[in-house]
Short mmCIF file of C-alpha atoms and ligand atoms in Angstrom, two decimals:
data_model
loop_
_atom_site.label_atom_id
_atom_site.label_comp_id
_atom_site.label_asym_id
_atom_site.label_seq_id
_atom_site.Cartn_x
_atom_site.Cartn_y
_atom_site.Cartn_z
CA MET A 1 -99.75 -40.11 51.04
CA ARG A 2 -97.57 -42.60 49.18
CA SER A 3 -95.82 -42.16 45.82
CA VAL A 4 -94.68 -45.04 43.64
CA PHE A 5 -92.21 -44.47 40.79
CA ILE A 6 -92.02 -47.29 38.25
CA ASN A 7 -90.01 -48.11 35.12
CA ILE A 8 -86.93 -46.25 36.26
CA GLY A 9 -84.03 -46.35 33.80
CA PRO A 10 -80.44 -46.56 35.05
CA LEU A 11 -80.46 -45.72 38.76
CA VAL A 12 -77.36 -44.07 40.25
CA SER A 13 -78.09 -45.08 43.81
CA PHE A 14 -74.69 -45.25 45.56
CA ARG A 15 -76.44 -47.53 48.04
CA LYS A 16 -74.22 -50.59 47.76
CA SER A 17 -70.76 -49.41 48.78
CA SER A 18 -69.00 -46.43 50.29
CA ALA A 19 -66.45 -46.52 47.44
CA PRO A 20 -68.44 -45.69 44.29
CA SER A 21 -67.61 -47.66 41.16
CA LEU A 22 -69.58 -48.20 37.98
CA GLU A 23 -70.35 -51.78 38.99
CA ASN A 24 -71.74 -51.03 42.44
CA SER A 25 -73.28 -47.58 41.99
CA VAL A 26 -75.38 -47.71 38.85
CA GLU A 27 -78.24 -50.19 38.90
CA PRO A 28 -79.81 -51.43 35.69
CA SER A 29 -83.17 -50.28 34.36
CA GLY A 30 -86.38 -51.75 35.69
CA LEU A 31 -86.46 -50.75 39.34
CA GLY A 32 -89.20 -48.87 41.15
CA ILE A 33 -89.22 -46.67 44.27
CA VAL A 34 -91.89 -46.29 46.96
CA VAL A 35 -91.85 -43.05 48.96
CA GLU A 36 -93.81 -42.23 52.10
CA GLU A 37 -93.57 -39.21 54.41
CA GLY A 38 -90.41 -37.86 52.77
CA GLU A 39 -88.56 -41.15 53.08
CA ILE A 40 -87.63 -43.86 50.57
CA LYS A 41 -89.41 -46.95 51.89
CA THR A 42 -88.80 -49.57 49.22
CA ILE A 43 -86.68 -50.08 46.13
CA LYS A 44 -87.58 -53.16 44.13
CA ASP A 45 -88.44 -54.56 40.75
CA SER A 46 -90.90 -52.32 38.96
CA GLN A 47 -93.14 -55.20 37.84
CA GLU A 48 -93.54 -56.35 41.46
CA LEU A 49 -94.75 -52.86 42.39
CA ILE A 50 -97.13 -52.77 39.40
CA ASP A 51 -98.66 -56.04 40.64
CA GLU A 52 -98.66 -55.07 44.32
CA TYR A 53 -100.45 -51.76 43.79
CA SER A 54 -102.45 -52.84 40.68
CA ILE A 55 -101.01 -49.92 38.72
CA PRO A 56 -102.79 -49.40 35.37
CA GLU A 57 -100.96 -48.37 32.18
CA GLY A 58 -100.39 -44.63 31.76
CA ARG A 59 -97.93 -42.01 32.89
CA HIS A 60 -99.76 -40.97 36.06
CA SER A 61 -102.45 -42.61 38.12
CA LEU A 62 -103.96 -42.16 41.54
CA ILE A 63 -105.08 -45.28 43.35
CA GLY A 64 -106.67 -44.29 46.66
CA GLU A 65 -103.90 -42.56 48.61
CA THR A 66 -101.16 -43.83 46.27
CA ALA A 67 -99.88 -41.65 43.39
CA CYS A 68 -98.08 -43.61 40.65
CA PHE A 69 -95.62 -42.21 38.15
CA ASP A 70 -94.24 -44.12 35.17
CA LEU A 71 -90.73 -42.74 34.47
CA GLU A 72 -90.59 -44.48 31.06
CA GLY A 73 -86.96 -45.47 31.38
CA HIS A 74 -85.56 -42.10 32.40
CA ALA A 75 -82.39 -42.26 34.48
CA VAL A 76 -82.54 -41.22 38.14
CA VAL A 77 -79.75 -39.76 40.31
CA PRO A 78 -79.71 -38.60 43.95
CA GLY A 79 -80.77 -35.12 44.99
CA LEU A 80 -77.61 -33.00 44.67
CA ILE A 81 -75.88 -31.46 47.69
CA ASP A 82 -74.00 -28.17 47.37
CA GLY A 83 -71.49 -28.13 50.23
CA HIS A 84 -70.24 -24.56 49.76
CA THR A 85 -72.30 -21.48 48.96
CA HIS A 86 -72.31 -17.82 49.95
CA LEU A 87 -76.08 -17.72 49.50
CA LEU A 88 -77.06 -14.34 50.92
CA TRP A 89 -75.61 -11.04 49.72
CA ALA A 90 -76.86 -7.98 47.88
CA GLY A 91 -75.40 -5.71 45.21
CA ASP A 92 -73.66 -6.22 41.91
CA ARG A 93 -69.90 -6.44 41.30
CA SER A 94 -70.04 -7.06 37.57
CA LYS A 95 -67.68 -4.17 36.84
CA GLU A 96 -64.88 -6.13 38.53
CA VAL A 97 -64.59 -8.32 35.45
CA SER A 98 -63.29 -5.30 33.50
CA TRP A 99 -60.80 -4.53 36.28
CA ARG A 100 -59.58 -8.11 36.18
CA ARG A 101 -59.11 -7.94 32.41
CA GLU A 102 -57.09 -4.76 32.99
CA GLY A 103 -54.76 -6.89 35.08
CA LYS A 104 -55.90 -6.12 38.63
CA SER A 105 -55.66 -8.96 41.13
CA TYR A 106 -58.33 -10.01 43.64
CA ALA A 107 -56.37 -8.22 46.39
CA GLU A 108 -55.95 -5.04 44.29
CA ILE A 109 -59.66 -4.97 43.51
CA ALA A 110 -60.35 -5.27 47.24
CA SER A 111 -58.00 -2.34 47.96
CA LEU A 112 -59.84 -0.24 45.31
CA GLY A 113 -63.10 -0.57 47.22
CA GLY A 114 -64.41 -3.63 45.40
CA GLY A 115 -64.41 -7.23 46.54
CA ILE A 116 -65.97 -8.56 49.72
CA GLN A 117 -66.06 -5.09 51.38
CA TYR A 118 -68.27 -3.68 48.66
CA THR A 119 -70.69 -6.57 49.03
CA VAL A 120 -70.68 -6.13 52.81
CA GLN A 121 -71.76 -2.51 52.43
CA GLN A 122 -74.51 -3.42 49.92
CA THR A 123 -75.70 -6.31 52.08
CA ARG A 124 -75.88 -4.22 55.25
CA GLU A 125 -77.98 -1.65 53.36
CA ALA A 126 -80.47 -4.24 52.04
CA ASN A 127 -83.51 -4.86 54.23
CA ASP A 128 -84.60 -8.28 55.46
CA GLU A 129 -87.33 -8.62 52.82
CA ALA A 130 -84.90 -7.90 49.98
CA LEU A 131 -82.41 -10.45 51.29
CA HIS A 132 -85.16 -13.00 51.82
CA LEU A 133 -86.39 -12.57 48.24
CA LEU A 134 -82.85 -12.87 46.84
CA GLY A 135 -82.35 -16.02 48.91
CA TYR A 136 -85.66 -17.51 47.78
CA GLN A 137 -84.90 -16.85 44.09
CA ARG A 138 -81.44 -18.37 44.45
CA LEU A 139 -82.78 -21.46 46.21
CA ARG A 140 -85.36 -21.96 43.46
CA GLU A 141 -82.60 -21.65 40.88
CA ALA A 142 -80.51 -24.25 42.76
CA LEU A 143 -83.50 -26.61 42.82
CA ARG A 144 -84.00 -26.18 39.08
CA THR A 145 -80.58 -27.73 38.51
CA GLY A 146 -81.21 -30.55 40.97
CA THR A 147 -79.89 -29.29 44.31
CA THR A 148 -82.01 -30.57 47.21
CA HIS A 149 -79.76 -29.42 50.06
CA LEU A 150 -77.06 -26.79 50.37
CA GLU A 151 -74.65 -25.27 52.83
CA ALA A 152 -75.02 -21.50 53.21
CA LYS A 153 -72.45 -19.24 54.83
CA SER A 154 -72.89 -15.84 56.38
CA GLY A 155 -69.87 -13.59 55.89
CA TYR A 156 -71.14 -10.45 54.20
CA GLY A 157 -72.17 -8.87 57.52
CA LEU A 158 -68.89 -8.77 59.47
CA ASN A 159 -70.38 -7.52 62.72
CA VAL A 160 -72.58 -9.16 65.34
CA GLU A 161 -75.84 -7.68 64.17
CA SER A 162 -75.33 -8.22 60.43
CA GLU A 163 -73.90 -11.73 60.72
CA LEU A 164 -76.82 -12.77 62.95
CA ARG A 165 -79.26 -11.21 60.51
CA LEU A 166 -77.86 -13.21 57.57
CA LEU A 167 -78.17 -16.44 59.53
CA GLU A 168 -81.69 -15.55 60.67
CA VAL A 169 -82.86 -14.79 57.12
CA ALA A 170 -81.29 -18.07 55.95
CA GLU A 171 -83.12 -19.93 58.71
CA ARG A 172 -86.43 -18.40 57.58
CA LEU A 173 -85.69 -19.80 54.12
CA ASN A 174 -85.04 -23.29 55.50
CA ASN A 175 -87.49 -26.21 55.40
CA ASN A 176 -89.88 -24.74 52.84
CA ALA A 177 -91.68 -27.21 50.58
CA HIS A 178 -90.31 -25.91 47.28
CA THR A 179 -86.72 -25.03 48.07
CA PRO A 180 -83.64 -27.01 49.10
CA THR A 181 -82.96 -27.42 52.83
CA ILE A 182 -80.05 -25.46 54.32
CA ASP A 183 -77.00 -26.27 56.50
CA HIS A 184 -75.95 -23.02 58.19
CA THR A 185 -72.36 -21.83 58.58
CA TRP A 186 -71.15 -18.73 60.41
CA MET A 187 -68.33 -17.06 58.45
CA GLY A 188 -67.67 -13.84 60.32
CA ALA A 189 -64.01 -14.51 59.47
CA HIS A 190 -64.57 -13.85 55.77
CA ASP A 191 -62.79 -10.49 55.74
CA ILE A 192 -61.68 -7.72 58.09
CA PRO A 193 -64.27 -4.91 58.21
CA ARG A 194 -63.17 -1.47 57.06
CA GLY A 195 -61.63 0.62 59.79
CA GLN A 196 -60.72 -2.32 62.01
CA ASN A 197 -57.40 -4.10 62.39
CA VAL A 198 -57.22 -7.83 62.08
CA ASP A 199 -56.24 -8.48 65.71
CA SER A 200 -59.08 -6.47 67.17
CA TYR A 201 -61.46 -8.12 64.69
CA VAL A 202 -60.28 -11.61 65.71
CA ASP A 203 -61.04 -10.56 69.32
CA GLU A 204 -64.50 -9.44 68.24
CA LEU A 205 -65.10 -12.71 66.39
CA VAL A 206 -64.23 -14.80 69.44
CA SER A 207 -65.66 -12.66 72.22
CA GLU A 208 -68.76 -11.14 70.57
CA GLN A 209 -69.86 -12.84 67.33
CA LEU A 210 -69.23 -16.44 68.35
CA PRO A 211 -71.09 -16.24 71.69
CA ALA A 212 -74.09 -14.61 69.95
CA ILE A 213 -74.15 -17.32 67.27
CA VAL A 214 -73.90 -20.05 69.89
CA GLU A 215 -76.57 -18.48 72.11
CA GLN A 216 -79.01 -18.41 69.21
CA ASN A 217 -77.96 -21.91 68.09
CA ILE A 218 -78.17 -20.63 64.54
CA ALA A 219 -75.20 -22.27 62.81
CA ARG A 220 -73.87 -25.83 62.71
CA SER A 221 -70.39 -24.86 61.55
CA ALA A 222 -67.82 -22.07 61.48
CA ASP A 223 -65.67 -21.19 58.46
CA VAL A 224 -62.55 -19.00 58.09
CA PHE A 225 -60.89 -17.48 55.00
CA CYS A 226 -57.34 -18.63 55.80
CA GLU A 227 -55.26 -16.94 53.13
CA PRO A 228 -52.27 -14.55 53.15
CA GLY A 229 -53.74 -11.04 53.27
CA TRP A 230 -56.90 -12.16 55.08
CA PHE A 231 -56.65 -14.43 58.15
CA SER A 232 -53.23 -15.90 58.95
CA VAL A 233 -52.79 -19.50 60.05
CA GLU A 234 -52.53 -18.36 63.71
CA GLN A 235 -55.58 -16.10 63.53
CA SER A 236 -57.56 -18.80 61.75
CA GLU A 237 -56.57 -21.31 64.41
CA THR A 238 -57.75 -18.95 67.17
CA VAL A 239 -61.20 -18.57 65.61
CA LEU A 240 -61.53 -22.25 64.72
CA GLN A 241 -60.41 -23.56 68.13
CA ALA A 242 -62.81 -21.21 69.91
CA SER A 243 -65.61 -22.36 67.60
CA ARG A 244 -64.80 -26.00 68.20
CA ASN A 245 -64.82 -25.40 71.97
CA GLU A 246 -68.37 -24.10 71.55
CA GLY A 247 -69.43 -27.23 69.69
CA LEU A 248 -69.38 -25.93 66.12
CA ALA A 249 -68.13 -28.11 63.25
CA LEU A 250 -65.24 -26.59 61.29
CA ARG A 251 -64.83 -25.67 57.63
CA MET A 252 -62.09 -23.64 55.97
CA HIS A 253 -61.25 -21.68 52.81
CA VAL A 254 -57.57 -22.52 52.16
CA ASP A 255 -54.79 -21.99 49.64
CA GLU A 256 -57.01 -20.24 47.11
CA PHE A 257 -54.40 -17.82 45.74
CA ALA A 258 -51.21 -19.26 47.27
CA ASP A 259 -50.05 -22.01 49.58
CA GLY A 260 -50.41 -20.07 52.80
CA GLY A 261 -50.36 -23.03 55.17
CA GLY A 262 -54.14 -23.31 55.38
CA GLY A 263 -54.20 -26.91 54.20
CA ALA A 264 -51.67 -27.87 56.87
CA LEU A 265 -53.81 -26.21 59.56
CA ALA A 266 -56.88 -28.04 58.21
CA ALA A 267 -55.00 -31.33 58.65
CA ASP A 268 -53.78 -30.42 62.16
CA LEU A 269 -57.28 -29.49 63.29
CA GLY A 270 -59.02 -32.30 61.38
CA VAL A 271 -61.68 -29.94 60.02
CA GLU A 272 -64.66 -31.39 58.13
CA THR A 273 -63.78 -29.78 54.84
CA ALA A 274 -61.06 -27.48 53.49
CA ASP A 275 -62.22 -25.81 50.30
CA HIS A 276 -60.61 -24.20 47.22
CA ALA A 277 -57.21 -25.77 48.00
CA TYR A 278 -55.91 -25.12 44.47
CA HIS A 279 -52.37 -24.42 45.72
CA THR A 280 -52.15 -27.07 48.43
CA PRO A 281 -49.03 -29.23 47.91
CA MET A 282 -49.50 -32.99 47.54
CA ASP A 283 -47.73 -33.87 50.80
CA VAL A 284 -50.23 -31.64 52.62
CA ARG A 285 -53.13 -33.17 50.69
CA LEU A 286 -51.96 -36.57 51.93
CA LYS A 287 -51.88 -35.28 55.53
CA MET A 288 -55.38 -33.94 55.10
CA LYS A 289 -56.48 -37.34 53.84
CA GLU A 290 -54.88 -39.05 56.87
CA SER A 291 -56.75 -36.67 59.19
CA GLY A 292 -60.05 -37.38 57.45
CA VAL A 293 -60.31 -33.88 55.97
CA ASN A 294 -62.41 -33.53 52.83
CA THR A 295 -61.27 -31.19 50.06
CA GLY A 296 -64.08 -29.13 48.56
CA PHE A 297 -63.09 -28.27 45.00
CA LEU A 298 -64.94 -25.27 43.64
CA PRO A 299 -64.42 -25.29 39.88
CA GLY A 300 -66.68 -22.26 39.39
CA THR A 301 -64.08 -19.99 41.00
CA PRO A 302 -61.21 -20.65 38.57
CA TYR A 303 -63.83 -20.66 35.79
CA ALA A 304 -65.03 -17.19 36.79
CA MET A 305 -61.68 -15.72 37.78
CA GLY A 306 -59.47 -17.23 35.08
CA ASP A 307 -57.19 -18.96 37.59
CA ALA A 308 -55.38 -22.27 37.16
CA TRP A 309 -57.16 -25.58 37.51
CA PRO A 310 -55.95 -28.15 40.01
CA ASN A 311 -54.53 -31.33 38.49
CA MET A 312 -57.36 -33.72 39.20
CA ASP A 313 -55.55 -36.82 37.87
CA GLU A 314 -53.03 -36.75 40.73
CA ILE A 315 -55.81 -36.20 43.24
CA VAL A 316 -57.82 -39.13 41.93
CA ASP A 317 -54.70 -41.35 41.76
CA GLU A 318 -53.92 -40.63 45.43
CA SER A 319 -57.57 -41.23 46.44
CA ILE A 320 -57.81 -37.79 48.06
CA PRO A 321 -61.41 -37.53 49.33
CA PHE A 322 -63.14 -34.61 47.65
CA THR A 323 -66.45 -32.98 46.90
CA LEU A 324 -67.47 -30.45 44.26
CA ALA A 325 -69.51 -27.38 45.14
CA SER A 326 -70.61 -24.13 43.51
CA ASP A 327 -69.03 -21.47 45.78
CA PHE A 328 -71.92 -19.26 44.66
CA ASN A 329 -70.77 -15.69 45.45
CA PRO A 330 -70.74 -12.25 43.79
CA ASN A 331 -67.93 -13.34 41.45
CA CYS A 332 -69.18 -16.81 40.72
CA ARG A 333 -72.85 -16.46 39.96
CA THR A 334 -74.02 -19.96 39.33
CA LEU A 335 -75.63 -22.48 41.64
CA SER A 336 -75.56 -25.24 39.04
CA LEU A 337 -73.87 -28.41 40.24
CA PRO A 338 -74.39 -30.07 36.82
CA PHE A 339 -72.30 -27.18 35.44
CA MET A 340 -69.56 -27.91 38.03
CA CYS A 341 -69.67 -31.57 36.99
CA SER A 342 -69.48 -30.60 33.32
CA LEU A 343 -66.40 -28.44 33.99
CA MET A 344 -64.67 -31.34 35.72
CA VAL A 345 -65.68 -33.99 33.19
CA GLN A 346 -65.48 -32.00 29.97
CA ARG A 347 -62.49 -29.85 30.89
CA CYS A 348 -60.53 -31.74 33.54
CA GLY A 349 -60.90 -35.33 32.43
CA MET A 350 -62.82 -36.53 35.47
CA HIS A 351 -64.93 -39.67 35.18
CA PRO A 352 -68.63 -38.71 35.20
CA LEU A 353 -69.45 -41.08 38.05
CA GLN A 354 -66.74 -39.48 40.18
CA ALA A 355 -68.26 -36.07 39.49
CA VAL A 356 -71.79 -37.22 40.35
CA ALA A 357 -70.49 -38.86 43.57
CA ALA A 358 -68.73 -35.60 44.48
CA VAL A 359 -72.04 -33.67 44.46
CA SER A 360 -74.10 -36.37 46.17
CA VAL A 361 -72.86 -39.27 48.29
CA ASN A 362 -69.52 -37.60 49.12
CA ALA A 363 -71.07 -34.20 49.74
CA ALA A 364 -73.47 -35.76 52.25
CA ARG A 365 -70.50 -36.54 54.53
CA THR A 366 -69.64 -32.88 55.02
CA THR A 367 -73.15 -31.49 54.63
CA PRO A 368 -75.66 -33.59 56.57
CA HIS A 369 -79.41 -33.37 56.14
CA PRO A 370 -81.23 -31.49 58.94
CA SER A 371 -83.48 -34.52 59.58
CA GLY A 372 -80.44 -36.69 60.30
CA MET A 373 -81.59 -39.03 57.50
CA PRO A 374 -79.00 -40.26 55.00
CA HIS A 375 -79.13 -38.34 51.73
CA GLY A 376 -77.06 -38.08 48.55
CA ILE A 377 -77.90 -41.74 48.01
CA ILE A 378 -81.03 -43.54 46.83
CA ALA A 379 -81.59 -46.21 49.44
CA GLU A 380 -84.32 -47.50 51.73
CA GLY A 381 -84.43 -45.23 54.79
CA ALA A 382 -82.82 -42.27 53.00
CA ALA A 383 -84.47 -38.87 52.47
CA ALA A 384 -86.71 -39.02 49.39
CA ASN A 385 -84.65 -36.52 47.40
CA PHE A 386 -83.83 -37.48 43.82
CA ASN A 387 -83.66 -36.14 40.28
CA ILE A 388 -85.27 -37.53 37.16
CA VAL A 389 -82.82 -37.04 34.30
CA ASP A 390 -84.28 -35.66 31.07
CA GLY A 391 -83.07 -38.71 29.15
CA VAL A 392 -82.26 -42.38 29.50
CA HIS A 393 -78.53 -42.00 30.30
CA TRP A 394 -77.45 -40.73 33.71
CA GLU A 395 -74.27 -39.35 32.09
CA SER A 396 -76.32 -36.67 30.37
CA MET A 397 -76.48 -34.81 33.70
CA VAL A 398 -72.83 -33.79 33.25
CA LEU A 399 -73.21 -32.82 29.59
CA GLN A 400 -75.77 -30.03 29.78
CA PRO A 401 -74.05 -27.05 31.40
CA SER A 402 -76.39 -24.40 30.02
CA SER A 403 -79.76 -25.80 31.04
CA SER A 404 -81.13 -28.12 33.66
CA PRO A 405 -80.47 -31.75 32.74
CA PHE A 406 -83.42 -32.79 34.92
CA SER A 407 -87.06 -33.03 33.91
CA ALA A 408 -88.15 -33.11 37.56
CA THR A 409 -86.88 -33.15 41.11
CA VAL A 410 -88.44 -35.05 43.99
CA LEU A 411 -87.83 -33.05 47.16
CA ASN A 412 -88.84 -34.45 50.53
CA GLY A 413 -90.99 -37.01 48.71
CA GLN A 414 -92.92 -34.47 46.61
CA PHE A 415 -92.54 -33.41 42.98
CA ALA A 416 -91.07 -29.93 43.17
CA SER A 417 -91.80 -27.86 40.08
CA HIS A 418 -88.67 -26.40 38.47
O1 LIG B 1 -65.03 -18.46 48.38
N1 LIG B 1 -62.59 -16.44 48.92
C1 LIG B 1 -63.39 -15.97 49.70
N2 LIG B 1 -64.71 -15.91 49.57
C2 LIG B 1 -65.43 -16.17 48.35
C3 LIG B 1 -65.43 -15.01 47.43
C4 LIG B 1 -65.94 -13.85 48.12
C5 LIG B 1 -66.11 -12.63 47.26
O2 LIG B 1 -65.27 -12.34 46.41
O3 LIG B 1 -67.12 -11.95 47.52
C6 LIG B 1 -64.95 -17.43 47.72
O4 LIG B 1 -64.50 -17.47 46.57
FE1 LIG B 2 -66.31 -19.59 49.31
#
C-alpha cells in the first residue's frame, strides 16, 4: 500500500541541516510526499506526483493500491517526540494542589504521605489491566496532540517486581497501530521506598533491580532523580555507572529544586540527557554542552508547581542544546507538546521554530525510534510520522494550547484517527 500526499502547504522538514533555521527548515508550499511501508520514500513537487500517479481532482482518491490525499495547502510538521514522561501510574494526587497553596513544599508534601510514595502505593495496588488501560488512554491522548513517539519511565514501583511490571505493561503498549511508539527507561532510582534507607536501596537497585532489567532486556536507558533529599551525586553516580556497565544509556533528573551538583555529574558522565535543570548554573551548562549532554526542559513542571522559569534567552544565546518534553506525571497532567511549545513561545519568548525543533529533530537525538529509522524530520528514508496542521501556517501549532492544533496525524505511514 502506498499513500501520496499532495498540495502540502509550508513543510517544516528539518531535512536540510542539523542546525535549524527558518531558511533551511521550512520549505515553501507545493511539495508532495510519497509513503510506503511506514517510510517516507519521496518528497517532490506536488504537480510531478499528480502527473506521475494520474491523480484526479478531489480530496481523496484511490488509484489501484495508491491512496491519494490532497492537503489543500495545510502546513505539515514532523511527528512530535516526547523525550520525558512518567507514563504509567495510578491514583490521584489532586489534593496536593491545596497543600501547595497552603505553603507546603514538594519535600513537605512527600513527608506528609503524599508525593511519589503515595503514587507508588496506588500503582502497586492497581492490576495489570487497569495500568494497561490507563497507559492506552494516555497514549491516545498524546497522539491527539501530535506525539508519534515517547520515552516512558518506570519509577512508581520501587522494587524488583513492581518496576519490572511497569516496564512489561509499557512494552505491551508498544508498537500498536494507533498509539505512539515507546522508548523504555528504568527509573527505580525515582525515590527511596518507605521503610528502607537510601544506602540499602542503592544496593538493591544495583544488585537486584538492574540485573533483572538487563536480563529481560526491557529498558534502553536508566534514569536517576539526582536531587538533595533524594539521590545524592555519589549515589546517583553508583547507579548510573552500574547501568552504563550493563549497556544501558543514561538519563538524569537534575537541579529541579536546587543546584545539587546533578548537572556537573551529568557532564562528567556524558549522559544522553539531563532534565529539569532549572537551577543549573551557566558554567555547568557550558560543561554539559562540551560533553554533548542534552538538557531536557520540562516547562509543564514549573507551570504546574508554580516554580521559576529558566531564562531561555541566555540558553539560546550560548547555543546550549536542549529539548522540550512534557514530564507527564501525577502533578503535571498533560501530554501536550504543543502546549509545552506554547508556554515557551508565548510566555518565555522562544522563537516558534526553536520550540518545534525541540520537540522533533532535537528530541530524536535523545529518544531514537525503535526501528532505527530517522524520525523527528520529514525526509526520504525517515519514519513516515508527521502531523497535518489545522491551518496553513505551521506557527499555529504553538498557538493552540487548549486543543489539538492538528487535523490529522500520520503514524507509521497510516492516518491515525485522533
Ligand atoms: O520529573 N521529580 C521527580 N519526578 C517527577 C515528579 C514525580 C512525582 O511528583 O510524582 C518529575 O517531576
Ligand atoms: Fe520527570
